[in-house]
mmCIF file with all atom_site columns, C-alpha atoms and ligand atoms in Angstrom:
data_model
loop_
_atom_site.group_PDB
_atom_site.id
_atom_site.type_symbol
_atom_site.label_atom_id
_atom_site.label_alt_id
_atom_site.label_comp_id
_atom_site.label_asym_id
_atom_site.label_entity_id
_atom_site.label_seq_id
_atom_site.pdbx_PDB_ins_code
_atom_site.Cartn_x
_atom_site.Cartn_y
_atom_site.Cartn_z
_atom_site.occupancy
_atom_site.B_iso_or_equiv
_atom_site.pdbx_formal_charge
_atom_site.auth_seq_id
_atom_site.auth_comp_id
_atom_site.auth_asym_id
_atom_site.auth_atom_id
_atom_site.pdbx_PDB_model_num
ATOM   1   C  CA  . MET A 1 1   ? 25.123 -47.978 5.547  1.00 0.00 ? 21  MET A CA  1
ATOM   2   C  CA  . LYS A 1 2   ? 24.447 -45.727 8.524  1.00 0.00 ? 22  LYS A CA  1
ATOM   3   C  CA  . THR A 1 3   ? 23.055 -48.691 10.439 1.00 0.00 ? 23  THR A CA  1
ATOM   4   C  CA  . LEU A 1 4   ? 26.253 -50.537 9.600  1.00 0.00 ? 24  LEU A CA  1
ATOM   5   C  CA  . VAL A 1 5   ? 28.373 -47.693 10.937 1.00 0.00 ? 25  VAL A CA  1
ATOM   6   C  CA  . PHE A 1 6   ? 26.333 -47.746 14.118 1.00 0.00 ? 26  PHE A CA  1
ATOM   7   C  CA  . ALA A 1 7   ? 26.668 -51.514 14.442 1.00 0.00 ? 27  ALA A CA  1
ATOM   8   C  CA  . ALA A 1 8   ? 30.429 -51.109 14.129 1.00 0.00 ? 28  ALA A CA  1
ATOM   9   C  CA  . ALA A 1 9   ? 30.370 -48.394 16.769 1.00 0.00 ? 29  ALA A CA  1
ATOM   10  C  CA  . LEU A 1 10  ? 28.332 -50.624 19.067 1.00 0.00 ? 30  LEU A CA  1
ATOM   11  C  CA  . LEU A 1 11  ? 30.919 -53.358 18.686 1.00 0.00 ? 31  LEU A CA  1
ATOM   12  C  CA  . LEU A 1 12  ? 33.760 -50.917 19.233 1.00 0.00 ? 32  LEU A CA  1
ATOM   13  C  CA  . GLY A 1 13  ? 32.052 -49.596 22.355 1.00 0.00 ? 33  GLY A CA  1
ATOM   14  C  CA  . SER A 1 14  ? 31.743 -53.024 23.837 1.00 0.00 ? 34  SER A CA  1
ATOM   15  C  CA  . ILE A 1 15  ? 35.300 -54.158 23.200 1.00 0.00 ? 35  ILE A CA  1
ATOM   16  C  CA  . MET A 1 16  ? 37.213 -50.918 23.702 1.00 0.00 ? 36  MET A CA  1
ATOM   17  C  CA  . PRO A 1 17  ? 35.413 -48.707 26.188 1.00 0.00 ? 37  PRO A CA  1
ATOM   18  C  CA  . SER A 1 18  ? 38.616 -47.623 27.923 1.00 0.00 ? 38  SER A CA  1
ATOM   19  C  CA  . THR A 1 19  ? 40.151 -46.388 24.662 1.00 0.00 ? 39  THR A CA  1
ATOM   20  C  CA  . ALA A 1 20  ? 37.071 -44.293 23.984 1.00 0.00 ? 40  ALA A CA  1
ATOM   21  C  CA  . GLN A 1 21  ? 37.309 -42.834 27.490 1.00 0.00 ? 41  GLN A CA  1
ATOM   22  C  CA  . ALA A 1 22  ? 40.979 -41.990 27.156 1.00 0.00 ? 42  ALA A CA  1
ATOM   23  C  CA  . GLN A 1 23  ? 40.332 -39.939 24.042 1.00 0.00 ? 43  GLN A CA  1
ATOM   24  C  CA  . SER A 1 24  ? 37.225 -38.293 25.383 1.00 0.00 ? 44  SER A CA  1
ATOM   25  C  CA  . SER A 1 25  ? 38.538 -34.785 25.990 1.00 0.00 ? 45  SER A CA  1
ATOM   26  C  CA  . ALA A 1 26  ? 39.869 -34.612 22.427 1.00 0.00 ? 46  ALA A CA  1
ATOM   27  C  CA  . LEU A 1 27  ? 36.442 -35.768 21.326 1.00 0.00 ? 47  LEU A CA  1
ATOM   28  C  CA  . TYR A 1 28  ? 34.819 -32.782 23.033 1.00 0.00 ? 48  TYR A CA  1
ATOM   29  C  CA  . GLN A 1 29  ? 37.100 -30.499 21.005 1.00 0.00 ? 49  GLN A CA  1
ATOM   30  C  CA  . GLN A 1 30  ? 36.338 -32.365 17.789 1.00 0.00 ? 50  GLN A CA  1
ATOM   31  C  CA  . LEU A 1 31  ? 32.618 -31.947 18.363 1.00 0.00 ? 51  LEU A CA  1
ATOM   32  C  CA  . GLY A 1 32  ? 33.172 -28.198 18.482 1.00 0.00 ? 52  GLY A CA  1
ATOM   33  C  CA  . GLU A 1 33  ? 32.948 -27.837 22.260 1.00 0.00 ? 53  GLU A CA  1
ATOM   34  C  CA  . ARG A 1 34  ? 29.774 -26.520 23.845 1.00 0.00 ? 54  ARG A CA  1
ATOM   35  C  CA  . SER A 1 35  ? 28.506 -24.474 20.894 1.00 0.00 ? 55  SER A CA  1
ATOM   36  C  CA  . GLY A 1 36  ? 29.315 -27.167 18.330 1.00 0.00 ? 56  GLY A CA  1
ATOM   37  C  CA  . ILE A 1 37  ? 27.499 -29.749 20.419 1.00 0.00 ? 57  ILE A CA  1
ATOM   38  C  CA  . GLU A 1 38  ? 24.468 -27.485 20.832 1.00 0.00 ? 58  GLU A CA  1
ATOM   39  C  CA  . THR A 1 39  ? 24.319 -27.045 17.051 1.00 0.00 ? 59  THR A CA  1
ATOM   40  C  CA  . ILE A 1 40  ? 24.649 -30.789 16.454 1.00 0.00 ? 60  ILE A CA  1
ATOM   41  C  CA  . VAL A 1 41  ? 21.850 -31.573 18.914 1.00 0.00 ? 61  VAL A CA  1
ATOM   42  C  CA  . GLU A 1 42  ? 19.661 -28.848 17.422 1.00 0.00 ? 62  GLU A CA  1
ATOM   43  C  CA  . GLU A 1 43  ? 20.172 -30.251 13.903 1.00 0.00 ? 63  GLU A CA  1
ATOM   44  C  CA  . MET A 1 44  ? 19.492 -33.753 15.153 1.00 0.00 ? 64  MET A CA  1
ATOM   45  C  CA  . LEU A 1 45  ? 16.227 -32.698 16.791 1.00 0.00 ? 65  LEU A CA  1
ATOM   46  C  CA  . LEU A 1 46  ? 15.158 -30.813 13.653 1.00 0.00 ? 66  LEU A CA  1
ATOM   47  C  CA  . GLY A 1 47  ? 15.762 -33.995 11.666 1.00 0.00 ? 67  GLY A CA  1
ATOM   48  C  CA  . VAL A 1 48  ? 13.815 -36.045 14.201 1.00 0.00 ? 68  VAL A CA  1
ATOM   49  C  CA  . ALA A 1 49  ? 10.891 -33.594 14.142 1.00 0.00 ? 69  ALA A CA  1
ATOM   50  C  CA  . ASP A 1 50  ? 10.725 -34.003 10.380 1.00 0.00 ? 70  ASP A CA  1
ATOM   51  C  CA  . ASP A 1 51  ? 10.906 -37.791 10.412 1.00 0.00 ? 71  ASP A CA  1
ATOM   52  C  CA  . GLU A 1 52  ? 7.490  -39.422 10.373 1.00 0.00 ? 72  GLU A CA  1
ATOM   53  C  CA  . ARG A 1 53  ? 8.957  -42.699 11.683 1.00 0.00 ? 73  ARG A CA  1
ATOM   54  C  CA  . ILE A 1 54  ? 9.707  -41.168 15.095 1.00 0.00 ? 74  ILE A CA  1
ATOM   55  C  CA  . ALA A 1 55  ? 8.377  -37.578 15.283 1.00 0.00 ? 75  ALA A CA  1
ATOM   56  C  CA  . HIS A 1 56  ? 5.268  -38.762 17.157 1.00 0.00 ? 76  HIS A CA  1
ATOM   57  C  CA  . TYR A 1 57  ? 7.354  -39.651 20.204 1.00 0.00 ? 77  TYR A CA  1
ATOM   58  C  CA  . PHE A 1 58  ? 8.225  -35.983 20.638 1.00 0.00 ? 78  PHE A CA  1
ATOM   59  C  CA  . ALA A 1 59  ? 4.781  -34.467 20.062 1.00 0.00 ? 79  ALA A CA  1
ATOM   60  C  CA  . ASP A 1 60  ? 4.208  -33.533 23.712 1.00 0.00 ? 80  ASP A CA  1
ATOM   61  C  CA  . VAL A 1 61  ? 7.828  -33.023 24.703 1.00 0.00 ? 81  VAL A CA  1
ATOM   62  C  CA  . ASP A 1 62  ? 9.381  -29.703 25.803 1.00 0.00 ? 82  ASP A CA  1
ATOM   63  C  CA  . ILE A 1 63  ? 11.946 -29.571 23.001 1.00 0.00 ? 83  ILE A CA  1
ATOM   64  C  CA  . LEU A 1 64  ? 14.000 -26.709 24.461 1.00 0.00 ? 84  LEU A CA  1
ATOM   65  C  CA  . ARG A 1 65  ? 14.437 -28.675 27.673 1.00 0.00 ? 85  ARG A CA  1
ATOM   66  C  CA  . LEU A 1 66  ? 15.287 -31.823 25.714 1.00 0.00 ? 86  LEU A CA  1
ATOM   67  C  CA  . HIS A 1 67  ? 17.832 -29.871 23.655 1.00 0.00 ? 87  HIS A CA  1
ATOM   68  C  CA  . LYS A 1 68  ? 19.471 -28.578 26.820 1.00 0.00 ? 88  LYS A CA  1
ATOM   69  C  CA  . LEU A 1 69  ? 19.613 -32.025 28.426 1.00 0.00 ? 89  LEU A CA  1
ATOM   70  C  CA  . ILE A 1 70  ? 20.918 -33.958 25.413 1.00 0.00 ? 90  ILE A CA  1
ATOM   71  C  CA  . SER A 1 71  ? 23.528 -31.216 24.867 1.00 0.00 ? 91  SER A CA  1
ATOM   72  C  CA  . GLU A 1 72  ? 24.647 -31.533 28.497 1.00 0.00 ? 92  GLU A CA  1
ATOM   73  C  CA  . GLN A 1 73  ? 24.820 -35.282 28.159 1.00 0.00 ? 93  GLN A CA  1
ATOM   74  C  CA  . VAL A 1 74  ? 26.846 -35.267 24.923 1.00 0.00 ? 94  VAL A CA  1
ATOM   75  C  CA  . CYS A 1 75  ? 29.158 -32.624 26.419 1.00 0.00 ? 95  CYS A CA  1
ATOM   76  C  CA  . ASN A 1 76  ? 29.614 -34.740 29.540 1.00 0.00 ? 96  ASN A CA  1
ATOM   77  C  CA  . VAL A 1 77  ? 30.260 -38.110 27.849 1.00 0.00 ? 97  VAL A CA  1
ATOM   78  C  CA  . SER A 1 78  ? 32.648 -36.533 25.340 1.00 0.00 ? 98  SER A CA  1
ATOM   79  C  CA  . GLY A 1 79  ? 34.878 -35.214 28.134 1.00 0.00 ? 99  GLY A CA  1
ATOM   80  C  CA  . GLY A 1 80  ? 33.573 -31.651 28.275 1.00 0.00 ? 100 GLY A CA  1
ATOM   81  C  CA  . PRO A 1 81  ? 33.107 -29.592 31.443 1.00 0.00 ? 101 PRO A CA  1
ATOM   82  C  CA  . CYS A 1 82  ? 29.372 -30.220 31.778 1.00 0.00 ? 102 CYS A CA  1
ATOM   83  C  CA  . GLU A 1 83  ? 27.180 -31.883 34.322 1.00 0.00 ? 103 GLU A CA  1
ATOM   84  C  CA  . TYR A 1 84  ? 24.181 -33.854 33.087 1.00 0.00 ? 104 TYR A CA  1
ATOM   85  C  CA  . THR A 1 85  ? 21.164 -32.702 35.109 1.00 0.00 ? 105 THR A CA  1
ATOM   86  C  CA  . GLY A 1 86  ? 18.423 -34.887 33.602 1.00 0.00 ? 106 GLY A CA  1
ATOM   87  C  CA  . GLU A 1 87  ? 16.860 -38.214 34.483 1.00 0.00 ? 107 GLU A CA  1
ATOM   88  C  CA  . THR A 1 88  ? 18.550 -41.539 33.828 1.00 0.00 ? 108 THR A CA  1
ATOM   89  C  CA  . MET A 1 89  ? 18.011 -43.029 30.364 1.00 0.00 ? 109 MET A CA  1
ATOM   90  C  CA  . ALA A 1 90  ? 16.034 -45.889 31.922 1.00 0.00 ? 110 ALA A CA  1
ATOM   91  C  CA  . VAL A 1 91  ? 13.625 -43.566 33.733 1.00 0.00 ? 111 VAL A CA  1
ATOM   92  C  CA  . SER A 1 92  ? 13.154 -41.045 30.919 1.00 0.00 ? 112 SER A CA  1
ATOM   93  C  CA  . HIS A 1 93  ? 12.498 -43.678 28.228 1.00 0.00 ? 113 HIS A CA  1
ATOM   94  C  CA  . ASN A 1 94  ? 10.491 -46.056 30.383 1.00 0.00 ? 114 ASN A CA  1
ATOM   95  C  CA  . ASN A 1 95  ? 7.264  -47.262 28.724 1.00 0.00 ? 115 ASN A CA  1
ATOM   96  C  CA  . LEU A 1 96  ? 7.771  -45.185 25.573 1.00 0.00 ? 116 LEU A CA  1
ATOM   97  C  CA  . GLY A 1 97  ? 7.887  -48.395 23.513 1.00 0.00 ? 117 GLY A CA  1
ATOM   98  C  CA  . ILE A 1 98  ? 10.996 -47.410 21.563 1.00 0.00 ? 118 ILE A CA  1
ATOM   99  C  CA  . ASN A 1 99  ? 12.272 -50.202 19.299 1.00 0.00 ? 119 ASN A CA  1
ATOM   100 C  CA  . ASN A 1 100 ? 15.535 -50.801 17.446 1.00 0.00 ? 120 ASN A CA  1
ATOM   101 C  CA  . ALA A 1 101 ? 14.339 -49.155 14.250 1.00 0.00 ? 121 ALA A CA  1
ATOM   102 C  CA  . ASP A 1 102 ? 13.356 -46.028 16.220 1.00 0.00 ? 122 ASP A CA  1
ATOM   103 C  CA  . PHE A 1 103 ? 16.748 -45.969 17.888 1.00 0.00 ? 123 PHE A CA  1
ATOM   104 C  CA  . ASN A 1 104 ? 18.553 -46.313 14.561 1.00 0.00 ? 124 ASN A CA  1
ATOM   105 C  CA  . ALA A 1 105 ? 16.396 -43.556 13.061 1.00 0.00 ? 125 ALA A CA  1
ATOM   106 C  CA  . LEU A 1 106 ? 17.474 -41.115 15.775 1.00 0.00 ? 126 LEU A CA  1
ATOM   107 C  CA  . VAL A 1 107 ? 21.100 -42.156 15.329 1.00 0.00 ? 127 VAL A CA  1
ATOM   108 C  CA  . GLU A 1 108 ? 20.781 -41.461 11.575 1.00 0.00 ? 128 GLU A CA  1
ATOM   109 C  CA  . HIS A 1 109 ? 19.842 -37.872 12.415 1.00 0.00 ? 129 HIS A CA  1
ATOM   110 C  CA  . LEU A 1 110 ? 22.710 -37.586 14.868 1.00 0.00 ? 130 LEU A CA  1
ATOM   111 C  CA  . ILE A 1 111 ? 25.150 -38.793 12.200 1.00 0.00 ? 131 ILE A CA  1
ATOM   112 C  CA  . ALA A 1 112 ? 23.669 -36.411 9.605  1.00 0.00 ? 132 ALA A CA  1
ATOM   113 C  CA  . ALA A 1 113 ? 24.039 -33.519 12.063 1.00 0.00 ? 133 ALA A CA  1
ATOM   114 C  CA  . MET A 1 114 ? 27.675 -34.415 12.763 1.00 0.00 ? 134 MET A CA  1
ATOM   115 C  CA  . GLU A 1 115 ? 28.337 -34.703 9.021  1.00 0.00 ? 135 GLU A CA  1
ATOM   116 C  CA  . GLN A 1 116 ? 26.839 -31.258 8.516  1.00 0.00 ? 136 GLN A CA  1
ATOM   117 C  CA  . GLN A 1 117 ? 29.153 -29.865 11.218 1.00 0.00 ? 137 GLN A CA  1
ATOM   118 C  CA  . GLU A 1 118 ? 32.076 -31.638 9.504  1.00 0.00 ? 138 GLU A CA  1
ATOM   119 C  CA  . VAL A 1 119 ? 32.940 -33.731 12.546 1.00 0.00 ? 139 VAL A CA  1
ATOM   120 C  CA  . PRO A 1 120 ? 35.635 -36.260 11.497 1.00 0.00 ? 140 PRO A CA  1
ATOM   121 C  CA  . VAL A 1 121 ? 34.227 -39.780 11.013 1.00 0.00 ? 141 VAL A CA  1
ATOM   122 C  CA  . SER A 1 122 ? 36.553 -41.186 13.695 1.00 0.00 ? 142 SER A CA  1
ATOM   123 C  CA  . ALA A 1 123 ? 35.105 -38.707 16.209 1.00 0.00 ? 143 ALA A CA  1
ATOM   124 C  CA  . GLN A 1 124 ? 31.561 -39.531 15.048 1.00 0.00 ? 144 GLN A CA  1
ATOM   125 C  CA  . ASN A 1 125 ? 32.230 -43.193 15.734 1.00 0.00 ? 145 ASN A CA  1
ATOM   126 C  CA  . GLU A 1 126 ? 33.756 -42.387 19.088 1.00 0.00 ? 146 GLU A CA  1
ATOM   127 C  CA  . LEU A 1 127 ? 30.623 -40.537 20.200 1.00 0.00 ? 147 LEU A CA  1
ATOM   128 C  CA  . LEU A 1 128 ? 28.370 -43.319 18.894 1.00 0.00 ? 148 LEU A CA  1
ATOM   129 C  CA  . ALA A 1 129 ? 30.418 -45.856 20.847 1.00 0.00 ? 149 ALA A CA  1
ATOM   130 C  CA  . LEU A 1 130 ? 29.952 -43.813 24.013 1.00 0.00 ? 150 LEU A CA  1
ATOM   131 C  CA  . LEU A 1 131 ? 26.181 -43.601 23.476 1.00 0.00 ? 151 LEU A CA  1
ATOM   132 C  CA  . ALA A 1 132 ? 25.806 -47.254 22.448 1.00 0.00 ? 152 ALA A CA  1
ATOM   133 C  CA  . PRO A 1 133 ? 25.625 -48.652 26.014 1.00 0.00 ? 153 PRO A CA  1
ATOM   134 C  CA  . MET A 1 134 ? 22.510 -46.490 26.572 1.00 0.00 ? 154 MET A CA  1
ATOM   135 C  CA  . HIS A 1 135 ? 20.696 -48.602 23.978 1.00 0.00 ? 155 HIS A CA  1
ATOM   136 C  CA  . ARG A 1 136 ? 19.746 -51.216 26.545 1.00 0.00 ? 156 ARG A CA  1
ATOM   137 C  CA  . ASP A 1 137 ? 18.042 -48.618 28.755 1.00 0.00 ? 157 ASP A CA  1
ATOM   138 C  CA  . ILE A 1 138 ? 16.193 -46.881 25.899 1.00 0.00 ? 158 ILE A CA  1
ATOM   139 C  CA  . VAL A 1 139 ? 14.952 -49.708 23.666 1.00 0.00 ? 159 VAL A CA  1
ATOM   140 C  CA  . GLU A 1 140 ? 12.255 -52.073 24.926 1.00 0.00 ? 160 GLU A CA  1
HETATM 141 C  C1  . HEM B 2 .   ? 21.475 -42.552 22.244 1.00 0.00 ? 218 HEM B C1  1
HETATM 142 C  C2  . HEM B 2 .   ? 20.215 -42.206 22.057 1.00 0.00 ? 218 HEM B C2  1
HETATM 143 C  C3  . HEM B 2 .   ? 19.441 -41.285 22.975 1.00 0.00 ? 218 HEM B C3  1
HETATM 144 C  C4  . HEM B 2 .   ? 19.884 -40.388 23.903 1.00 0.00 ? 218 HEM B C4  1
HETATM 145 C  C5  . HEM B 2 .   ? 21.335 -40.022 24.258 1.00 0.00 ? 218 HEM B C5  1
HETATM 146 C  C6  . HEM B 2 .   ? 18.720 -39.762 24.499 1.00 0.00 ? 218 HEM B C6  1
HETATM 147 C  C7  . HEM B 2 .   ? 18.759 -38.794 25.476 1.00 0.00 ? 218 HEM B C7  1
HETATM 148 C  C8  . HEM B 2 .   ? 17.650 -38.270 26.110 1.00 0.00 ? 218 HEM B C8  1
HETATM 149 C  C9  . HEM B 2 .   ? 17.673 -37.326 27.197 1.00 0.00 ? 218 HEM B C9  1
HETATM 150 C  C10 . HEM B 2 .   ? 18.931 -36.710 27.805 1.00 0.00 ? 218 HEM B C10 1
HETATM 151 C  C11 . HEM B 2 .   ? 16.407 -37.079 27.574 1.00 0.00 ? 218 HEM B C11 1
HETATM 152 C  C12 . HEM B 2 .   ? 15.921 -36.138 28.687 1.00 0.00 ? 218 HEM B C12 1
HETATM 153 C  C13 . HEM B 2 .   ? 15.814 -36.873 30.017 1.00 0.00 ? 218 HEM B C13 1
HETATM 154 C  C14 . HEM B 2 .   ? 14.969 -36.119 31.015 1.00 0.00 ? 218 HEM B C14 1
HETATM 155 O  O1  . HEM B 2 .   ? 13.792 -35.864 30.733 1.00 0.00 ? 218 HEM B O1  1
HETATM 156 O  O2  . HEM B 2 .   ? 15.469 -35.758 32.111 1.00 0.00 ? 218 HEM B O2  1
HETATM 157 C  C15 . HEM B 2 .   ? 15.551 -37.859 26.692 1.00 0.00 ? 218 HEM B C15 1
HETATM 158 C  C16 . HEM B 2 .   ? 14.182 -37.845 26.715 1.00 0.00 ? 218 HEM B C16 1
HETATM 159 C  C17 . HEM B 2 .   ? 13.401 -38.366 25.717 1.00 0.00 ? 218 HEM B C17 1
HETATM 160 N  N1  . HEM B 2 .   ? 13.799 -39.200 24.711 1.00 0.00 ? 218 HEM B N1  1
HETATM 161 FE FE1 . HEM B 2 .   ? 15.680 -39.800 24.372 1.00 0.00 ? 218 HEM B FE1 1
HETATM 162 N  N2  . HEM B 2 .   ? 17.598 -40.313 23.939 1.00 0.00 ? 218 HEM B N2  1
HETATM 163 C  C18 . HEM B 2 .   ? 17.993 -41.230 23.007 1.00 0.00 ? 218 HEM B C18 1
HETATM 164 C  C19 . HEM B 2 .   ? 17.173 -41.986 22.202 1.00 0.00 ? 218 HEM B C19 1
HETATM 165 C  C20 . HEM B 2 .   ? 15.831 -41.771 22.035 1.00 0.00 ? 218 HEM B C20 1
HETATM 166 C  C21 . HEM B 2 .   ? 15.004 -42.365 21.016 1.00 0.00 ? 218 HEM B C21 1
HETATM 167 C  C22 . HEM B 2 .   ? 15.505 -43.368 19.970 1.00 0.00 ? 218 HEM B C22 1
HETATM 168 C  C23 . HEM B 2 .   ? 13.748 -41.863 21.158 1.00 0.00 ? 218 HEM B C23 1
HETATM 169 C  C24 . HEM B 2 .   ? 12.509 -42.119 20.352 1.00 0.00 ? 218 HEM B C24 1
HETATM 170 C  C25 . HEM B 2 .   ? 12.541 -42.416 19.084 1.00 0.00 ? 218 HEM B C25 1
HETATM 171 C  C26 . HEM B 2 .   ? 13.774 -40.965 22.301 1.00 0.00 ? 218 HEM B C26 1
HETATM 172 C  C27 . HEM B 2 .   ? 12.691 -40.295 22.801 1.00 0.00 ? 218 HEM B C27 1
HETATM 173 C  C28 . HEM B 2 .   ? 12.713 -39.487 23.921 1.00 0.00 ? 218 HEM B C28 1
HETATM 174 C  C29 . HEM B 2 .   ? 11.535 -38.819 24.443 1.00 0.00 ? 218 HEM B C29 1
HETATM 175 C  C30 . HEM B 2 .   ? 10.123 -38.873 23.862 1.00 0.00 ? 218 HEM B C30 1
HETATM 176 C  C31 . HEM B 2 .   ? 11.952 -38.132 25.588 1.00 0.00 ? 218 HEM B C31 1
HETATM 177 C  C32 . HEM B 2 .   ? 11.123 -37.226 26.499 1.00 0.00 ? 218 HEM B C32 1
HETATM 178 C  C33 . HEM B 2 .   ? 10.509 -38.044 27.605 1.00 0.00 ? 218 HEM B C33 1
HETATM 179 C  C34 . HEM B 2 .   ? 9.679  -37.152 28.498 1.00 0.00 ? 218 HEM B C34 1
HETATM 180 O  O3  . HEM B 2 .   ? 9.947  -35.940 28.621 1.00 0.00 ? 218 HEM B O3  1
HETATM 181 O  O4  . HEM B 2 .   ? 8.744  -37.677 29.088 1.00 0.00 ? 218 HEM B O4  1
HETATM 182 N  N3  . HEM B 2 .   ? 15.053 -40.937 22.801 1.00 0.00 ? 218 HEM B N3  1
HETATM 183 N  N4  . HEM B 2 .   ? 16.344 -38.571 25.819 1.00 0.00 ? 218 HEM B N4  1
#
C-alpha cells in the first residue's frame, strides 16, 4: 500500500511538477515548519536505524549531520526559508549500491513519521512528489 502511494506520488511528480511548486510554501506550514520537519526527519531516521533491510547503510554515518542535512533539504524543497548545505544526491549516494527496495523502505519510514506527526495525506503526497525526482540520483 505504501509503495502504491509512493508510485502515485512519483507519477504525480512527473506530470505536475509546477503544481507541486506552486503549493510549496503551504506545504512547509503543513509539515510543521522547521521544528515539525526536524521531528519528522528524526522519526524517519529512528525507523531506518531499526530496519534491518537498510540500517547497515548508516552504520558509519554521522547521524546528527545527516539529520541536519535532510532537515535542511526537506525545509528547502517544501518552500521553507532554508538553504541546503550538503552534497548533491548523486555525489552523496554514489557507489552505495542502493536499490529500489532500499529506496522504498526509507520512504516507508518517512511516511510513517509524517503519519505520526499527523501531516495531511495530501501534503505527504506533495512532499513525496518533490523528492521523487531524486530517485534517479540515489538508486543504482
Ligand atoms: C528521497 C530519498 C533520500 C533523500 C532525500 C536523501 C537525502 C540525503 C542527504 C541530504 C544526505 C547528506 C548528503 C551529504 O552528505 O552532504 C544523504 C546521505 C546519505 N544517504 Fe540519503 N537520501 C535519500 C535516500 C537514501 C536511501 C534510500 C538510502 C539507503 C537506504 C540513503 C543512504 C544514505 C547514506 C548512507 C548517506 C551518507 C553518505 C555518507 O555520508 O557518505 N539515502 N542522503
